[in-house]
GROMACS .gro file of C-alpha atoms in nm:
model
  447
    1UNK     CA    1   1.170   2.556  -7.115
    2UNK     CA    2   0.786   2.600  -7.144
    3UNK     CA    3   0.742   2.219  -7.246
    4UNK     CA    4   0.946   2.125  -6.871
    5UNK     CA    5   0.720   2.385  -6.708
    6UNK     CA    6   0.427   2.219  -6.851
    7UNK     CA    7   0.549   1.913  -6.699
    8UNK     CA    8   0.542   2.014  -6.343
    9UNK     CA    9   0.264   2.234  -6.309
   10UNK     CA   10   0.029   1.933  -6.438
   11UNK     CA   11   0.187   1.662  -6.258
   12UNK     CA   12  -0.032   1.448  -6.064
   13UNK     CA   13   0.228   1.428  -5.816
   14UNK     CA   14   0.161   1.619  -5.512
   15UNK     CA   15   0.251   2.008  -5.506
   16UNK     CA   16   0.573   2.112  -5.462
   17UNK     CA   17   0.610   2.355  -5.183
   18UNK     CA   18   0.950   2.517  -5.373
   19UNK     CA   19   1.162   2.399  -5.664
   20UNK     CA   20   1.501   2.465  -5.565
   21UNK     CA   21   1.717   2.543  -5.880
   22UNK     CA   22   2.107   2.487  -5.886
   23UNK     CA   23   2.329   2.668  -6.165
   24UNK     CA   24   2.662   2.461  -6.183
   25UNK     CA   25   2.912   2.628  -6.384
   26UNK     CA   26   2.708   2.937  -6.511
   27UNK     CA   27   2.968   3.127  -6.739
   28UNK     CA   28   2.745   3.305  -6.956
   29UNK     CA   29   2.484   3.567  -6.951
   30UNK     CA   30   2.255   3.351  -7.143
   31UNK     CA   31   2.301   3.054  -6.949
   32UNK     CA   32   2.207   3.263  -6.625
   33UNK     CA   33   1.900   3.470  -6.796
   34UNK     CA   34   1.764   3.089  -6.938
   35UNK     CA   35   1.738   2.961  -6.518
   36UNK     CA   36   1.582   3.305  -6.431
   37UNK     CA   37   1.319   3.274  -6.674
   38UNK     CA   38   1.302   2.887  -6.596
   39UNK     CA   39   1.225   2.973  -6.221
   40UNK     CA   40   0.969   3.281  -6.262
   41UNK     CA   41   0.775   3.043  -6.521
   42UNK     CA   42   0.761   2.793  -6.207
   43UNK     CA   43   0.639   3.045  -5.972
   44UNK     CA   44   0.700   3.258  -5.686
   45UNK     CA   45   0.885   2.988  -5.433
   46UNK     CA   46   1.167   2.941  -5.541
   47UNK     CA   47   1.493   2.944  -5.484
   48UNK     CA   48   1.777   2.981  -5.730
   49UNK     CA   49   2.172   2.909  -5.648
   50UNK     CA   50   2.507   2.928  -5.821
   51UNK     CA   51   2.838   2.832  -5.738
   52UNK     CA   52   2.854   3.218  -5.645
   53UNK     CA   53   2.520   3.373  -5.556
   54UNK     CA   54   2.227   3.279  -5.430
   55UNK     CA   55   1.841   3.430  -5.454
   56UNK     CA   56   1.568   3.382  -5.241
   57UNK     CA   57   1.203   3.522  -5.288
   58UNK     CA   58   1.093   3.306  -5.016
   59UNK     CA   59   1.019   3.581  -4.703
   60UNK     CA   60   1.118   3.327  -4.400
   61UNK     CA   61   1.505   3.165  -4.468
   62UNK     CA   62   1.385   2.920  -4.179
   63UNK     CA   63   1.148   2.763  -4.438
   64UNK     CA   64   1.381   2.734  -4.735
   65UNK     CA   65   1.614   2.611  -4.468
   66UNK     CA   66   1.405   2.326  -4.358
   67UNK     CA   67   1.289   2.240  -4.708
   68UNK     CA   68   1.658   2.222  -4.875
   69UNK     CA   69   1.707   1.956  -4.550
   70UNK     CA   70   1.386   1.777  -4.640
   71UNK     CA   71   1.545   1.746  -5.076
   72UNK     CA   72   1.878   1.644  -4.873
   73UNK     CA   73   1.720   1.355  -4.717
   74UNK     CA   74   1.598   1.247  -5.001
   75UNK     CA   75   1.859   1.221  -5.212
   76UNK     CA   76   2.096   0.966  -5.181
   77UNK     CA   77   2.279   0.710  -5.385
   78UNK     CA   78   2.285   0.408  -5.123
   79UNK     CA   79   2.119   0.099  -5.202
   80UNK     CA   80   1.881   0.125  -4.925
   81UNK     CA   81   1.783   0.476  -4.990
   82UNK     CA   82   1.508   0.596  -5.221
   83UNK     CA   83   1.511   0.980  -5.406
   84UNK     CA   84   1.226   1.148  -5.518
   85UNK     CA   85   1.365   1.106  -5.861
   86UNK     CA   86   1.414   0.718  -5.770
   87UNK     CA   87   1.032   0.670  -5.685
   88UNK     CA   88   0.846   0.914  -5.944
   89UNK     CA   89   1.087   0.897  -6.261
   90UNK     CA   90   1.414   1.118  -6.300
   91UNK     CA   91   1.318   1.488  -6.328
   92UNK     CA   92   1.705   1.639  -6.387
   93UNK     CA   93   1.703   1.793  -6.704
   94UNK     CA   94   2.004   1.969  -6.923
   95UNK     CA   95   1.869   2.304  -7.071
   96UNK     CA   96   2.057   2.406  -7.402
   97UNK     CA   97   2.425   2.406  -7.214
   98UNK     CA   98   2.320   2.509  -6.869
   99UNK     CA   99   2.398   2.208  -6.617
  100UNK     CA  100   2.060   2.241  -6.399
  101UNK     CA  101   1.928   1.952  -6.168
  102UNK     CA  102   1.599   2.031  -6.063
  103UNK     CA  103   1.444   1.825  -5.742
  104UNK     CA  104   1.097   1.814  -5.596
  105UNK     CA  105   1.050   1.787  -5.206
  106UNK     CA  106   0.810   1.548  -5.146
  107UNK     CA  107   0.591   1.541  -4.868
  108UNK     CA  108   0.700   1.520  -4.488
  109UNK     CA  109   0.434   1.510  -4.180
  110UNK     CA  110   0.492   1.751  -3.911
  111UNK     CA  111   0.373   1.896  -3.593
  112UNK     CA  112   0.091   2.139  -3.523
  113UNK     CA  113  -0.030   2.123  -3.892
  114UNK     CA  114  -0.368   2.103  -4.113
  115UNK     CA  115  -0.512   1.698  -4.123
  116UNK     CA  116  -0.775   1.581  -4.325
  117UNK     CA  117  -1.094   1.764  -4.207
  118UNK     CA  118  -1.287   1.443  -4.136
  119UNK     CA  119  -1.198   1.071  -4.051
  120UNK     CA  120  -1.348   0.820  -4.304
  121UNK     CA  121  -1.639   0.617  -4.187
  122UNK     CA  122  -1.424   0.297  -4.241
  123UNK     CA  123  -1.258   0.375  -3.895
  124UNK     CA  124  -1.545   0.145  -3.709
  125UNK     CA  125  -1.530  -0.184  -3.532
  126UNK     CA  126  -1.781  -0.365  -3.351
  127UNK     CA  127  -1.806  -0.334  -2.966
  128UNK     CA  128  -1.694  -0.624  -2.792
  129UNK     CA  129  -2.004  -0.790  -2.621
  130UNK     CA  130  -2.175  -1.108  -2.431
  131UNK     CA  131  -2.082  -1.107  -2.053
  132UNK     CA  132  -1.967  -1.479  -2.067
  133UNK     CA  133  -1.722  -1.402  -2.415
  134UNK     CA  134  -1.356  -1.502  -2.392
  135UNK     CA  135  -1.285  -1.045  -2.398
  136UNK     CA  136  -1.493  -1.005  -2.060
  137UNK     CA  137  -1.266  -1.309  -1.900
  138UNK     CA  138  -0.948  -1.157  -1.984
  139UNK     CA  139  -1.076  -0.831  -1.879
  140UNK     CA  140  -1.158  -0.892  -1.561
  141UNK     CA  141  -0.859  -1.141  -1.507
  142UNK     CA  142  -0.637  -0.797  -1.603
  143UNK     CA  143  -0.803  -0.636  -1.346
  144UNK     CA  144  -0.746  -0.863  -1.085
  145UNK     CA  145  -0.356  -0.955  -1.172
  146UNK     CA  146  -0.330  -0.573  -1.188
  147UNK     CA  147  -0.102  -0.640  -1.494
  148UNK     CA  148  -0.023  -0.327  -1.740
  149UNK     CA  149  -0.175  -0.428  -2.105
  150UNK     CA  150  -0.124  -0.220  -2.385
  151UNK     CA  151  -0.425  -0.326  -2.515
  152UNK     CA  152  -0.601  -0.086  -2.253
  153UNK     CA  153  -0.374   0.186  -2.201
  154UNK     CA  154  -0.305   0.240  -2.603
  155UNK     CA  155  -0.733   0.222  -2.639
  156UNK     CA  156  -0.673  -0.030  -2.950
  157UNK     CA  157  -0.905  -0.028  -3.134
  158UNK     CA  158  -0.886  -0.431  -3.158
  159UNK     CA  159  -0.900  -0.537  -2.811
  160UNK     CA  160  -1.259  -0.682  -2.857
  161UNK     CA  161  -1.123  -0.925  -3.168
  162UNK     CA  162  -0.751  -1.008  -3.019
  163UNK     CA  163  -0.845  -1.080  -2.641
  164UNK     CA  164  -1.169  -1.334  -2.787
  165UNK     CA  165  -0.913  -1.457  -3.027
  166UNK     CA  166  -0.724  -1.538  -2.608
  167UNK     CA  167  -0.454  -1.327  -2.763
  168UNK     CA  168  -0.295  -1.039  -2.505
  169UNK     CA  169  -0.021  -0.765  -2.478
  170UNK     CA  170   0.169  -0.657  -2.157
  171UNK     CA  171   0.452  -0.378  -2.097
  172UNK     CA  172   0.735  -0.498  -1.907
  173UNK     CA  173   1.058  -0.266  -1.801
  174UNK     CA  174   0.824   0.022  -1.640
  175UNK     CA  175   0.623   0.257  -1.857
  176UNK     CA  176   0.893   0.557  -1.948
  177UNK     CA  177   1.067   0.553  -2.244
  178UNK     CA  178   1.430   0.717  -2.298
  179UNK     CA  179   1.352   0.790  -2.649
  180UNK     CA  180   1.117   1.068  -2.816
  181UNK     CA  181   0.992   0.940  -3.132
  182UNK     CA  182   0.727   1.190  -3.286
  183UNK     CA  183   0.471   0.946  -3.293
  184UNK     CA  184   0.406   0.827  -2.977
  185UNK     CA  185   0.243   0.970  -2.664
  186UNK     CA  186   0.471   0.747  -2.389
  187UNK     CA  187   0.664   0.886  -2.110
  188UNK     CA  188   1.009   0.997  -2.192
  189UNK     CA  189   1.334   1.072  -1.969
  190UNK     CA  190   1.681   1.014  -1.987
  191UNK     CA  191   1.631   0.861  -1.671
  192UNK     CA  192   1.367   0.652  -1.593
  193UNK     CA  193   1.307   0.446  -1.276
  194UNK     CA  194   1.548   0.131  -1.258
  195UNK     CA  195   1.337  -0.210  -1.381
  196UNK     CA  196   1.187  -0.415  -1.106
  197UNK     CA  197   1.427  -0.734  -1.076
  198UNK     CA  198   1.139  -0.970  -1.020
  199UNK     CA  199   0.923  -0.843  -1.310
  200UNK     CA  200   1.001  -1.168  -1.513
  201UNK     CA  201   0.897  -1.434  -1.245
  202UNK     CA  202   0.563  -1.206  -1.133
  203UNK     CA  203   0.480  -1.158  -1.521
  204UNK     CA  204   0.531  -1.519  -1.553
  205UNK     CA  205   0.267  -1.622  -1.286
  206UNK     CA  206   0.057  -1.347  -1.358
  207UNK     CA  207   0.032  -1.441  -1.727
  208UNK     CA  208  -0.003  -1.852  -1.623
  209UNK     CA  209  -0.359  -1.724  -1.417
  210UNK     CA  210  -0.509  -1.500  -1.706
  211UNK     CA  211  -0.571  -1.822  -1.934
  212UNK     CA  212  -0.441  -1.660  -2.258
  213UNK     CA  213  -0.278  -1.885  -2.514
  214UNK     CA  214  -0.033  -1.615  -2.678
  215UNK     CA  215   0.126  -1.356  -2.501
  216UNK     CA  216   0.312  -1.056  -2.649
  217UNK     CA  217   0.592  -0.914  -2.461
  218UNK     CA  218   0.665  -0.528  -2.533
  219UNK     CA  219   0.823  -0.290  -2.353
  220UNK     CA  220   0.950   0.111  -2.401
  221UNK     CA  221   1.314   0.165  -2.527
  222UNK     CA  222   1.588   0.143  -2.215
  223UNK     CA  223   1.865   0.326  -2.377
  224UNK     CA  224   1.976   0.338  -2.010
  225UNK     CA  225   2.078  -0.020  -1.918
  226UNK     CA  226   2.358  -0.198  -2.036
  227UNK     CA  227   2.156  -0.444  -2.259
  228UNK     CA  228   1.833  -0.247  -2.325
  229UNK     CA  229   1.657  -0.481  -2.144
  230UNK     CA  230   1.723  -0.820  -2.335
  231UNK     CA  231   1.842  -1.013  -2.029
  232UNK     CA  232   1.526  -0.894  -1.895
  233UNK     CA  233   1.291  -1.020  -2.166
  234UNK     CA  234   1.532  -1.366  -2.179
  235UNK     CA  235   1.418  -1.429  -1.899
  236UNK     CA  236   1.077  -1.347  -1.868
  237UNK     CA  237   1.043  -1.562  -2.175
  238UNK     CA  238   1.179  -1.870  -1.970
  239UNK     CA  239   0.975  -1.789  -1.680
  240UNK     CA  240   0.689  -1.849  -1.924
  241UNK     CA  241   0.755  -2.168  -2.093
  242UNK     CA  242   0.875  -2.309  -1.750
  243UNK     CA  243   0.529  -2.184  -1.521
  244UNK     CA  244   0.317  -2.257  -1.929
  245UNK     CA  245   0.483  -2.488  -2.209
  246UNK     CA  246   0.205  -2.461  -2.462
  247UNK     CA  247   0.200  -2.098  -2.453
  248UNK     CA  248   0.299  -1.891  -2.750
  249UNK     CA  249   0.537  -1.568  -2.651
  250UNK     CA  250   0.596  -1.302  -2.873
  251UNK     CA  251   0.845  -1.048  -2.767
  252UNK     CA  252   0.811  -0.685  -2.929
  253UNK     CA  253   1.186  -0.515  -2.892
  254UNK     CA  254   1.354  -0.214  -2.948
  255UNK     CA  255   1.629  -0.223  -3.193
  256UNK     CA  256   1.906  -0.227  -2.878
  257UNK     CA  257   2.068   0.014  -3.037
  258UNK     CA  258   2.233  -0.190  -3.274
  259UNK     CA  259   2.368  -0.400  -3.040
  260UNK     CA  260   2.380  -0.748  -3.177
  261UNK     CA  261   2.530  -0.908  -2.849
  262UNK     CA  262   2.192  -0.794  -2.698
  263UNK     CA  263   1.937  -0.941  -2.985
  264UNK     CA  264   2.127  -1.229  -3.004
  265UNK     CA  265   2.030  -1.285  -2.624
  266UNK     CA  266   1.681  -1.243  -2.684
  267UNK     CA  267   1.654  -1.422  -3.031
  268UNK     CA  268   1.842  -1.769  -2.827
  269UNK     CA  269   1.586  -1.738  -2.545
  270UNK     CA  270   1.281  -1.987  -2.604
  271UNK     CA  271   1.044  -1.732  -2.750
  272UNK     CA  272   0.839  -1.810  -3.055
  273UNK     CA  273   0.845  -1.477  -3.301
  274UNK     CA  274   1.104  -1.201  -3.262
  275UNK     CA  275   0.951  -0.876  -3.334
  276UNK     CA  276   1.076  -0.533  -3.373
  277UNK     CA  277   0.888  -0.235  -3.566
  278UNK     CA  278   1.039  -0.043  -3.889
  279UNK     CA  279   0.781   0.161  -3.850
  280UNK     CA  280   0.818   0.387  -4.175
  281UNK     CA  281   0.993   0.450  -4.517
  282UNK     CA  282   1.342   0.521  -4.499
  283UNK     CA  283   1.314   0.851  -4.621
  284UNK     CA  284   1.029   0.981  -4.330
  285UNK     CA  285   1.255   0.797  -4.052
  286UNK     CA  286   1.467   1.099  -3.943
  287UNK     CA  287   1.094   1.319  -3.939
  288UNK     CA  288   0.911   0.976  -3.779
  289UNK     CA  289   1.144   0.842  -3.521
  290UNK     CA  290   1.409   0.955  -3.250
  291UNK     CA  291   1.738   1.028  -3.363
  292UNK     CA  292   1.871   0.693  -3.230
  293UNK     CA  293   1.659   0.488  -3.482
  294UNK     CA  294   1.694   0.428  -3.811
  295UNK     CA  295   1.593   0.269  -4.120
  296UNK     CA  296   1.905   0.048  -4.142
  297UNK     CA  297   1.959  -0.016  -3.771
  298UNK     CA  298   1.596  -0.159  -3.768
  299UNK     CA  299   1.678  -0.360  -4.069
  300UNK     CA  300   2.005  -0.494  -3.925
  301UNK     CA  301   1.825  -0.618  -3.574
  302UNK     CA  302   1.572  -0.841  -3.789
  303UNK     CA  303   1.857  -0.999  -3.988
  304UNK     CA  304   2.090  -1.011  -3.629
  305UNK     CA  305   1.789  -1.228  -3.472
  306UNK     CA  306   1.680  -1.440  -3.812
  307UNK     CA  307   2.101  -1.535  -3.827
  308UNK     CA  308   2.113  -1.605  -3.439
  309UNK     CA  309   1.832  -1.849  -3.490
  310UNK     CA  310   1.750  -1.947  -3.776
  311UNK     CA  311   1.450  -2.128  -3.672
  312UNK     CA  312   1.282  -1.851  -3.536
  313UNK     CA  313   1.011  -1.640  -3.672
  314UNK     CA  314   1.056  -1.240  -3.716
  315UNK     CA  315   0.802  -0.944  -3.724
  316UNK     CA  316   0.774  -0.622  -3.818
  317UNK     CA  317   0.539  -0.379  -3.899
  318UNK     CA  318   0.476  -0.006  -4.084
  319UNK     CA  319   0.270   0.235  -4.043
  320UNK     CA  320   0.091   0.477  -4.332
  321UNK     CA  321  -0.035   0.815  -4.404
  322UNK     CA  322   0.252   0.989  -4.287
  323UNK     CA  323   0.359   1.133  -4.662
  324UNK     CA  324   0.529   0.812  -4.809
  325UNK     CA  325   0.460   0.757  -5.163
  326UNK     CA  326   0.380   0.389  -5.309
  327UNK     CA  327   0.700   0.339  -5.436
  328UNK     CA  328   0.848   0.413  -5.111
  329UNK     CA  329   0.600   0.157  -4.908
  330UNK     CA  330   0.673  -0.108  -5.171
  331UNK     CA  331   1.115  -0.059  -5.155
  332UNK     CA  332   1.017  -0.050  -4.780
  333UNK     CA  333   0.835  -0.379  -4.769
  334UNK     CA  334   1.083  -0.559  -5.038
  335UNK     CA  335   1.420  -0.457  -4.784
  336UNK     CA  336   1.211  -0.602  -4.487
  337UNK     CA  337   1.142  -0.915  -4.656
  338UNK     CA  338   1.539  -0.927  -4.796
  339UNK     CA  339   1.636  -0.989  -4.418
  340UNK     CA  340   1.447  -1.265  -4.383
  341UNK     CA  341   1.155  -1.140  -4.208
  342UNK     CA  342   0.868  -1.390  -4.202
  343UNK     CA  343   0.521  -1.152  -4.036
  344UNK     CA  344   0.448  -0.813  -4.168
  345UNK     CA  345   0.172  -0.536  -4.056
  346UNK     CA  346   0.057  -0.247  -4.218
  347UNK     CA  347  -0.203   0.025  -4.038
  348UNK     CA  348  -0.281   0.381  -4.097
  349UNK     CA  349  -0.120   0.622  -3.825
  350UNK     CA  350  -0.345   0.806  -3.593
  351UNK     CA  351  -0.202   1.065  -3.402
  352UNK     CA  352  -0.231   1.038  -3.004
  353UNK     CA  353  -0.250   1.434  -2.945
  354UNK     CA  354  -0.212   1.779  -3.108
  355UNK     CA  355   0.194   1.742  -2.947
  356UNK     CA  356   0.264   1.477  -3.238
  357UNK     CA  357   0.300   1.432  -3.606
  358UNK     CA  358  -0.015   1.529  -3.786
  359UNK     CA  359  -0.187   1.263  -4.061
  360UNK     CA  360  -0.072   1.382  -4.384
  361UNK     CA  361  -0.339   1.093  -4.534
  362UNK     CA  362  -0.613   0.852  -4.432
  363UNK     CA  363  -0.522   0.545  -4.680
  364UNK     CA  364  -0.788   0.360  -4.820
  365UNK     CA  365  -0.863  -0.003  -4.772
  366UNK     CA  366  -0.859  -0.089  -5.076
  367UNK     CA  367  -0.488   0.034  -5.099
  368UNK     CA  368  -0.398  -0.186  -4.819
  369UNK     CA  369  -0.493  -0.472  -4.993
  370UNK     CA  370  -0.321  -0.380  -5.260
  371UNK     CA  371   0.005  -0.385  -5.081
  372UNK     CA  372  -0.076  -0.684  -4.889
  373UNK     CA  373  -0.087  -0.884  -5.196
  374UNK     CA  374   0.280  -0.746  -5.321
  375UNK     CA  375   0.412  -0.856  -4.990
  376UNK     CA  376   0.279  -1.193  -5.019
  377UNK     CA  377   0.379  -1.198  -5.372
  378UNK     CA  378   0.735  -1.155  -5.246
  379UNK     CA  379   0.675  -1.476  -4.961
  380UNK     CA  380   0.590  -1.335  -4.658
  381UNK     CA  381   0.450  -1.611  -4.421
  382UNK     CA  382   0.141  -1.387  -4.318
  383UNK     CA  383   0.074  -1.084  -4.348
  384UNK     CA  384  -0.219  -0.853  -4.208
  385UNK     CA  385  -0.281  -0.517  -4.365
  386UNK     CA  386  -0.608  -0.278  -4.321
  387UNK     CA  387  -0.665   0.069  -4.132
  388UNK     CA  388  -0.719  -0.071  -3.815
  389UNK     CA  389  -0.427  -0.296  -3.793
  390UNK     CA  390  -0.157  -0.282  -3.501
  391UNK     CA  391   0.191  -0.473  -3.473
  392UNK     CA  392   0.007  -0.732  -3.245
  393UNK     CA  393  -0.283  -0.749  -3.441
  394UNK     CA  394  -0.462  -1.099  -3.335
  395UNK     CA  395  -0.126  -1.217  -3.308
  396UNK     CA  396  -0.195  -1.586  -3.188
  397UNK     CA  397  -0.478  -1.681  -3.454
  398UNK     CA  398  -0.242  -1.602  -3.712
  399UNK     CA  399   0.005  -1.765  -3.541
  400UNK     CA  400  -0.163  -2.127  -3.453
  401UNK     CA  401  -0.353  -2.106  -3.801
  402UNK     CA  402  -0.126  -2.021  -4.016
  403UNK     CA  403   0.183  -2.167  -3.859
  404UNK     CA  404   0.154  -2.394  -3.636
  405UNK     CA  405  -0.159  -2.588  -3.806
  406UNK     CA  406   0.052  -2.576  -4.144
  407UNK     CA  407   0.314  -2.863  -4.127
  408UNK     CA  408   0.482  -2.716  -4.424
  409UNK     CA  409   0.502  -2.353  -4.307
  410UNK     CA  410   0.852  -2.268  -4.244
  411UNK     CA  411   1.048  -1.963  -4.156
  412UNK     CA  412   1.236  -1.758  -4.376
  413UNK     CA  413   1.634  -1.871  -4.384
  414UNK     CA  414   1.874  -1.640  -4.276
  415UNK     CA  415   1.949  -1.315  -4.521
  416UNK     CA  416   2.295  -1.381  -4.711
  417UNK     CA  417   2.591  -1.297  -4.552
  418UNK     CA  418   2.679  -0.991  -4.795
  419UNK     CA  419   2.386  -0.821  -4.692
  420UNK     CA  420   2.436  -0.909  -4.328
  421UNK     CA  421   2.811  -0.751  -4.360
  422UNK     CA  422   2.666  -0.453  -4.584
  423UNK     CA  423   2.407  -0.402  -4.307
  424UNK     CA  424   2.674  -0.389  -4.034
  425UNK     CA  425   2.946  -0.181  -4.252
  426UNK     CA  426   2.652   0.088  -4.267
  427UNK     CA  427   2.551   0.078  -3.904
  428UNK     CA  428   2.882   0.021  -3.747
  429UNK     CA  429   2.751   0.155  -3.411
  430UNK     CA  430   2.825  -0.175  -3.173
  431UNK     CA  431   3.014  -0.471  -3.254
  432UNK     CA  432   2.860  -0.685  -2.940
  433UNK     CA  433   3.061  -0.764  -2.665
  434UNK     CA  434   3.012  -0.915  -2.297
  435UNK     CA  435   2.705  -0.748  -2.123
  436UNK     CA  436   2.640  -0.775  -1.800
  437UNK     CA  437   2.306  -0.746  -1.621
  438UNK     CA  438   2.344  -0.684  -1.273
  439UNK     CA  439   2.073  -0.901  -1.086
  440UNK     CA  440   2.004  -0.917  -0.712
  441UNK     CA  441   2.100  -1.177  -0.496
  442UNK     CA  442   1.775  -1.437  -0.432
  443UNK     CA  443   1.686  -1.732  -0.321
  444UNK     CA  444   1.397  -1.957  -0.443
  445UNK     CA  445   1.194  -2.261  -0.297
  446UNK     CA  446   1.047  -2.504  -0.513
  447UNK     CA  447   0.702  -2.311  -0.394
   0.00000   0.00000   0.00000
């Protein structure tokens, strides 16, 4: 036992907050004493449980509680789901007859908690400058379209490099979101205000005067309407390429709650790169995001849209320093790619306020390039990894020189049609259907 004890206590892993010990089967005296001696060798939290009994030396239940749930999550034999045993070798032992499984919690981020004391001095980018640049036009063309970027209102810290790049990023569908994911600092209610009707046709002539030559289209999550907003964004989209043909649109989306009716009506619209956010590993999603996202309802959407058109260029993008291991970020970043996904991101988390996850870890550089280079290794189109990265990150450059400037550059065909059935057998929440988006009654003149 003293060898497997050994083991754990020098682990480079990170510390285990409790080892949680389960006694199947425990018919003999000896069997029982063996655990016993097993768990006060590993130290004072831990918790030990038979088929009968069950011991606790931890002083708060709430906390053995919420770290059993944490083990829970992460263990689970679907193909799409990664254990701790899965990502740091296979830690179950069999001690002389007694049938013991022994599992490590790894780490979760979470609210109101210690984060690294100081940020690293890598977190610094250049001031955007020169009163006749490209960044002081667009600024002052916002201003004067009163449009809502989310360049300005989420402070990126890349607004200098994306707007001179004549790259921007506006909110459609209001500003409250009827989600709560533990990571973001937007307005939430069940009910938010109704979306304006004409949004798509004053975005459209808005986005024609401030000269930019890729637009990204985002918006909150709209649980509440019918569609989640994708009639909304369809047309906005053709609003665009009607008032604008050589412009570029991205559209950032929610996941439409599965609904592959609604992505479908996005994906067929004439937009140029369908993008909706992962976000994290599978295993932090249920700590990470609201209840109505997941890992596999994220990963369904991206093949929904790369099937409806195969033509058409997806996008996603994670986020680090939350607690995910590098075993985790790689399974993470091979699944993406195995739906077809063309674009990936990767940036380190910051957290908006004290109300939201805390950083767990500030991730080097030098490990973003590291897993920059296995995503390109498994063909991604582009991909742009680093700290200071966003989802939108300089979106058009990459686009025009990387896509559009390569004649061979192609997208990604469709993900097979096993894993598009395995995708929707595990997230059987809509099967699509007729929606129908209830527009006003208007009339236009050619003016």
């Amino acid at each position: 036992e003293t060898s497997h004890y050994r083991h754990y206590r020098g682990s480079s892993e990170r510390t285990a907050s409790a080892i949680v010990l389960e006694v199947k089967n425990a018919r003999s005296v000896r069997r029982i004493m063996k655990a016993v001696v097993f768990a006060l060798l590993a130290g004072p939290a831990v918790a030990f449980q038979s088929s009968k009994t069950r011991w606790q030396s931890r002083t708060s239940r709430r906390q053995v509680l919420d770290e059993q749930r944490e083990l829970d999550l992460g263990l689970s034999d679907d193909p799409f789901s990664h254990s701790a045993a899965d990502s740091h070798g296979d830690h179950s032992h069999a001690h002389d007859g007694a049938e013991m499984e022994l599992h490590v919690p790894m780490t979760v981020p979470k609210v109101g908690v210690a984060m690294p004391e100081t940020r690293p001095d890598w977190f610094r980018v250049p001031a955007p400058s020169g009163d006749h640049s490209k960044f002081n036009e667009v600024k002052d063309k916002v201003k004067e379209l009163g449009l809502a970027t989310v360049c300005e209102e989420a402070q990126c810290p890349n607004i200098g490099e994306c707007w001179n790049g004549g790259t921007g990023t506006i909110m459609l569908l209001g500003d409250t979101c009827t989600r709560g994911c533990r990571f973001c600092a937007v307005k939430t209610s069940s009910t938010p205000p109704p979306p304006d009707a004409f949004e798509p046709f004053s975005t459209a002539k808005a986005v024609t005067e401030w000269g930019v030559n890729y637009v990204v289209l985002t918006s909150v999550d709209r649980d509440d309407l019918p569609d989640g907003g994708a009639a909304h964004f369809a047309l906005t989209v053709e609003m665009l390429k009607k008032s604008k043909p050589d412009i570029r649109v991205e559209c950032l989306v929610s996941d439409f709650q599965g609904d592959v009716t609604s992505i479908e009506t996005l994906a067929t619209s004439p937009l140029d790169v369908y993008a909706h956010n992962v976000e994290t590993v599978e295993r932090l999603t249920p700590y990470v995001r609201d209840k109505r996202a997941g890992y596999i309802q994220s990963l369904r959407a991206l093949a929904a849209a790369k099937s409806a058109r195969p033509s058409l260029y997806t996008k996603t993008s994670l986020m680090l320093g939350l607690g995910e291991s590098d075993e985790e970020v790689r399974q993470a970043i091979s699944d993406i790619r195995s739906v077809g996904v063309d674009v990936l991101t990767l940036g380190q988390y910051l957290r908006p306020t004290e109300q939201h996850l805390a950083v767990v870890e500030y991730v080097h550089p030098d490990k973003f390039d590291e897993f920059k280079q296995y995503a390109l290794d498994l063909g991604y189109s582009y991909v742009a990894a680093g700290p200071l990265v966003r989802s939108s990150y300089k979106a058009g450059e990459f686009f025009i020189e990387h896509m559009i400037a390569d004649p061979d550059s192609k997208p990604a065909p469709p993900p097979p049609a096993e894993l598009v059935a395995e995708l929707k057998a595990r997230c059987p929440k809509h099967e699509g259907g007729a929606v129908k988006v209830h527009m006003p009654e208007t009339h236009f003149t050619s003016a």
